[in-house]
GROMACS .gro file of C-alpha atoms in nm:
model
  176
    1UNK     CA    1   0.008  -0.001   0.001
    2UNK     CA    2   0.125   0.349  -0.099
    3UNK     CA    3   0.065   0.578   0.214
    4UNK     CA    4   0.322   0.861   0.168
    5UNK     CA    5   0.147   1.111  -0.066
    6UNK     CA    6   0.274   1.426  -0.203
    7UNK     CA    7   0.109   1.644  -0.468
    8UNK     CA    8   0.154   1.976  -0.644
    9UNK     CA    9  -0.126   2.150  -0.831
   10UNK     CA   10  -0.023   2.432  -1.063
   11UNK     CA   11  -0.038   2.536  -1.433
   12UNK     CA   12  -0.322   2.306  -1.510
   13UNK     CA   13  -0.141   2.003  -1.391
   14UNK     CA   14  -0.169   1.769  -1.094
   15UNK     CA   15   0.174   1.630  -1.014
   16UNK     CA   16   0.147   1.339  -0.792
   17UNK     CA   17   0.369   1.060  -0.654
   18UNK     CA   18   0.384   0.731  -0.853
   19UNK     CA   19   0.193   0.436  -0.697
   20UNK     CA   20   0.211   0.063  -0.759
   21UNK     CA   21  -0.108   0.118  -0.964
   22UNK     CA   22   0.123   0.296  -1.230
   23UNK     CA   23   0.357   0.020  -1.300
   24UNK     CA   24   0.215  -0.052  -1.648
   25UNK     CA   25   0.187   0.305  -1.754
   26UNK     CA   26   0.545   0.364  -1.632
   27UNK     CA   27   0.648   0.079  -1.856
   28UNK     CA   28   0.464   0.245  -2.157
   29UNK     CA   29   0.595   0.589  -2.094
   30UNK     CA   30   0.969   0.484  -2.023
   31UNK     CA   31   1.018   0.195  -2.256
   32UNK     CA   32   1.080   0.431  -2.546
   33UNK     CA   33   1.389   0.467  -2.771
   34UNK     CA   34   1.416   0.854  -2.689
   35UNK     CA   35   1.388   0.796  -2.321
   36UNK     CA   36   1.647   0.514  -2.338
   37UNK     CA   37   1.888   0.739  -2.549
   38UNK     CA   38   1.862   1.052  -2.330
   39UNK     CA   39   1.818   0.920  -1.971
   40UNK     CA   40   1.992   0.685  -1.737
   41UNK     CA   41   1.676   0.473  -1.718
   42UNK     CA   42   1.692   0.103  -1.778
   43UNK     CA   43   1.634  -0.022  -2.127
   44UNK     CA   44   1.433  -0.212  -2.195
   45UNK     CA   45   1.215  -0.072  -1.936
   46UNK     CA   46   0.986  -0.373  -1.843
   47UNK     CA   47   0.777  -0.459  -1.533
   48UNK     CA   48   1.077  -0.557  -1.331
   49UNK     CA   49   1.233  -0.226  -1.409
   50UNK     CA   50   0.924  -0.053  -1.328
   51UNK     CA   51   0.894  -0.199  -0.991
   52UNK     CA   52   1.272  -0.131  -0.921
   53UNK     CA   53   1.224   0.239  -1.026
   54UNK     CA   54   0.905   0.269  -0.809
   55UNK     CA   55   1.084   0.125  -0.512
   56UNK     CA   56   1.388   0.364  -0.580
   57UNK     CA   57   1.164   0.666  -0.612
   58UNK     CA   58   0.980   0.582  -0.280
   59UNK     CA   59   1.313   0.545  -0.099
   60UNK     CA   60   1.449   0.860  -0.245
   61UNK     CA   61   1.140   1.059  -0.123
   62UNK     CA   62   1.156   0.903   0.232
   63UNK     CA   63   1.531   0.997   0.239
   64UNK     CA   64   1.448   1.365   0.126
   65UNK     CA   65   1.681   1.303  -0.169
   66UNK     CA   66   1.443   1.320  -0.470
   67UNK     CA   67   1.072   1.373  -0.545
   68UNK     CA   68   0.946   1.172  -0.844
   69UNK     CA   69   0.601   1.296  -0.963
   70UNK     CA   70   0.373   1.166  -1.233
   71UNK     CA   71   0.265   1.451  -1.458
   72UNK     CA   72  -0.127   1.432  -1.495
   73UNK     CA   73  -0.399   1.671  -1.586
   74UNK     CA   74  -0.659   1.505  -1.375
   75UNK     CA   75  -0.472   1.358  -1.089
   76UNK     CA   76  -0.502   1.010  -1.238
   77UNK     CA   77  -0.362   0.918  -1.578
   78UNK     CA   78   0.013   0.971  -1.587
   79UNK     CA   79   0.139   1.128  -1.915
   80UNK     CA   80   0.513   1.160  -1.798
   81UNK     CA   81   0.735   1.229  -1.506
   82UNK     CA   82   0.907   1.523  -1.349
   83UNK     CA   83   1.152   1.498  -1.055
   84UNK     CA   84   1.340   1.718  -0.826
   85UNK     CA   85   1.680   1.617  -0.695
   86UNK     CA   86   1.678   1.804  -0.371
   87UNK     CA   87   2.058   1.727  -0.301
   88UNK     CA   88   2.179   1.875  -0.642
   89UNK     CA   89   1.897   2.112  -0.720
   90UNK     CA   90   1.828   1.963  -1.049
   91UNK     CA   91   1.506   1.882  -1.222
   92UNK     CA   92   1.445   1.600  -1.472
   93UNK     CA   93   1.152   1.523  -1.689
   94UNK     CA   94   1.000   1.289  -1.941
   95UNK     CA   95   0.682   1.323  -2.131
   96UNK     CA   96   0.543   1.018  -2.305
   97UNK     CA   97   0.570   1.023  -2.688
   98UNK     CA   98   0.185   1.024  -2.729
   99UNK     CA   99   0.158   1.336  -2.498
  100UNK     CA  100   0.424   1.557  -2.639
  101UNK     CA  101   0.338   1.897  -2.796
  102UNK     CA  102   0.096   1.994  -2.504
  103UNK     CA  103   0.346   2.204  -2.304
  104UNK     CA  104   0.330   1.947  -2.024
  105UNK     CA  105   0.711   1.945  -1.973
  106UNK     CA  106   0.718   2.339  -1.953
  107UNK     CA  107   0.420   2.339  -1.720
  108UNK     CA  108   0.565   2.060  -1.494
  109UNK     CA  109   0.911   2.226  -1.477
  110UNK     CA  110   0.753   2.558  -1.391
  111UNK     CA  111   0.564   2.396  -1.100
  112UNK     CA  112   0.842   2.204  -0.962
  113UNK     CA  113   1.079   2.513  -1.002
  114UNK     CA  114   0.826   2.723  -0.794
  115UNK     CA  115   0.812   2.442  -0.522
  116UNK     CA  116   1.188   2.416  -0.523
  117UNK     CA  117   1.237   2.801  -0.462
  118UNK     CA  118   0.951   2.835  -0.220
  119UNK     CA  119   0.894   2.518  -0.017
  120UNK     CA  120   1.239   2.350  -0.057
  121UNK     CA  121   1.422   2.687  -0.036
  122UNK     CA  122   1.667   2.607  -0.315
  123UNK     CA  123   1.830   2.936  -0.424
  124UNK     CA  124   1.921   2.781  -0.769
  125UNK     CA  125   1.750   2.511  -0.975
  126UNK     CA  126   1.910   2.342  -1.280
  127UNK     CA  127   1.833   2.146  -1.585
  128UNK     CA  128   2.115   1.945  -1.739
  129UNK     CA  129   2.059   1.926  -2.120
  130UNK     CA  130   2.263   1.793  -2.408
  131UNK     CA  131   2.357   2.063  -2.671
  132UNK     CA  132   2.167   1.877  -2.948
  133UNK     CA  133   1.851   1.823  -2.755
  134UNK     CA  134   1.639   2.100  -2.898
  135UNK     CA  135   1.316   2.017  -2.755
  136UNK     CA  136   1.461   2.018  -2.400
  137UNK     CA  137   1.637   2.344  -2.473
  138UNK     CA  138   1.299   2.486  -2.578
  139UNK     CA  139   1.138   2.359  -2.247
  140UNK     CA  140   1.421   2.523  -2.054
  141UNK     CA  141   1.375   2.855  -2.223
  142UNK     CA  142   0.991   2.856  -2.196
  143UNK     CA  143   1.015   2.769  -1.823
  144UNK     CA  144   1.245   3.073  -1.774
  145UNK     CA  145   1.586   2.890  -1.731
  146UNK     CA  146   1.916   3.050  -1.877
  147UNK     CA  147   2.235   2.894  -1.979
  148UNK     CA  148   2.466   2.873  -1.665
  149UNK     CA  149   2.816   3.004  -1.689
  150UNK     CA  150   2.990   2.668  -1.616
  151UNK     CA  151   3.184   2.422  -1.815
  152UNK     CA  152   2.970   2.127  -1.970
  153UNK     CA  153   2.984   1.815  -1.771
  154UNK     CA  154   3.103   1.493  -1.953
  155UNK     CA  155   2.890   1.179  -1.880
  156UNK     CA  156   2.942   0.823  -1.988
  157UNK     CA  157   2.630   0.612  -1.971
  158UNK     CA  158   2.503   0.301  -2.134
  159UNK     CA  159   2.818   0.298  -2.361
  160UNK     CA  160   2.773   0.652  -2.485
  161UNK     CA  161   2.963   0.957  -2.385
  162UNK     CA  162   2.815   1.301  -2.418
  163UNK     CA  163   2.803   1.654  -2.270
  164UNK     CA  164   2.556   1.803  -2.046
  165UNK     CA  165   2.501   2.184  -2.038
  166UNK     CA  166   2.356   2.337  -1.721
  167UNK     CA  167   2.052   2.563  -1.753
  168UNK     CA  168   1.971   2.759  -1.431
  169UNK     CA  169   1.681   2.936  -1.259
  170UNK     CA  170   1.707   3.167  -0.968
  171UNK     CA  171   1.396   3.300  -0.787
  172UNK     CA  172   1.276   3.634  -0.911
  173UNK     CA  173   1.344   3.920  -0.680
  174UNK     CA  174   1.052   4.065  -0.517
  175UNK     CA  175   0.970   4.412  -0.646
  176UNK     CA  176   0.818   4.660  -0.412
   0.00000   0.00000   0.00000
């Protein structure tokens, strides 16, 4: 039974924690060639991978390390995921292929960024994006992120070496 609940409602979305009822939809959303290419998620992403991922997400939430939230418009049907790493101040997101083009990623990133600055008191939030990932760069810009003045990070994952550029967001100063 999933008893630890956390939910954000903003920008026409209901962001809620994953539950064991979501295992099939997690598999549908995450077992995708684009997701496999751009993320460290297991590939293929089958039922066993979904169970491991759910367990890891729940452990991370209990440890105040990460918050993994299903992106929904109705509080029920998951269309993707947005996560906040509270240790590094980074946000990650995935929108299922069938649900792209609806500004779900932009709205989810905006909602989690607002939460990160206000409730989690993070002074800086980042997105880490490959230079050729133009859809994610568009999400970053639309959500109010700007390229950080830092060197790219080189990552090797799943036999592939690539660079990640940091995009950052700082809370807007209050104007009086």
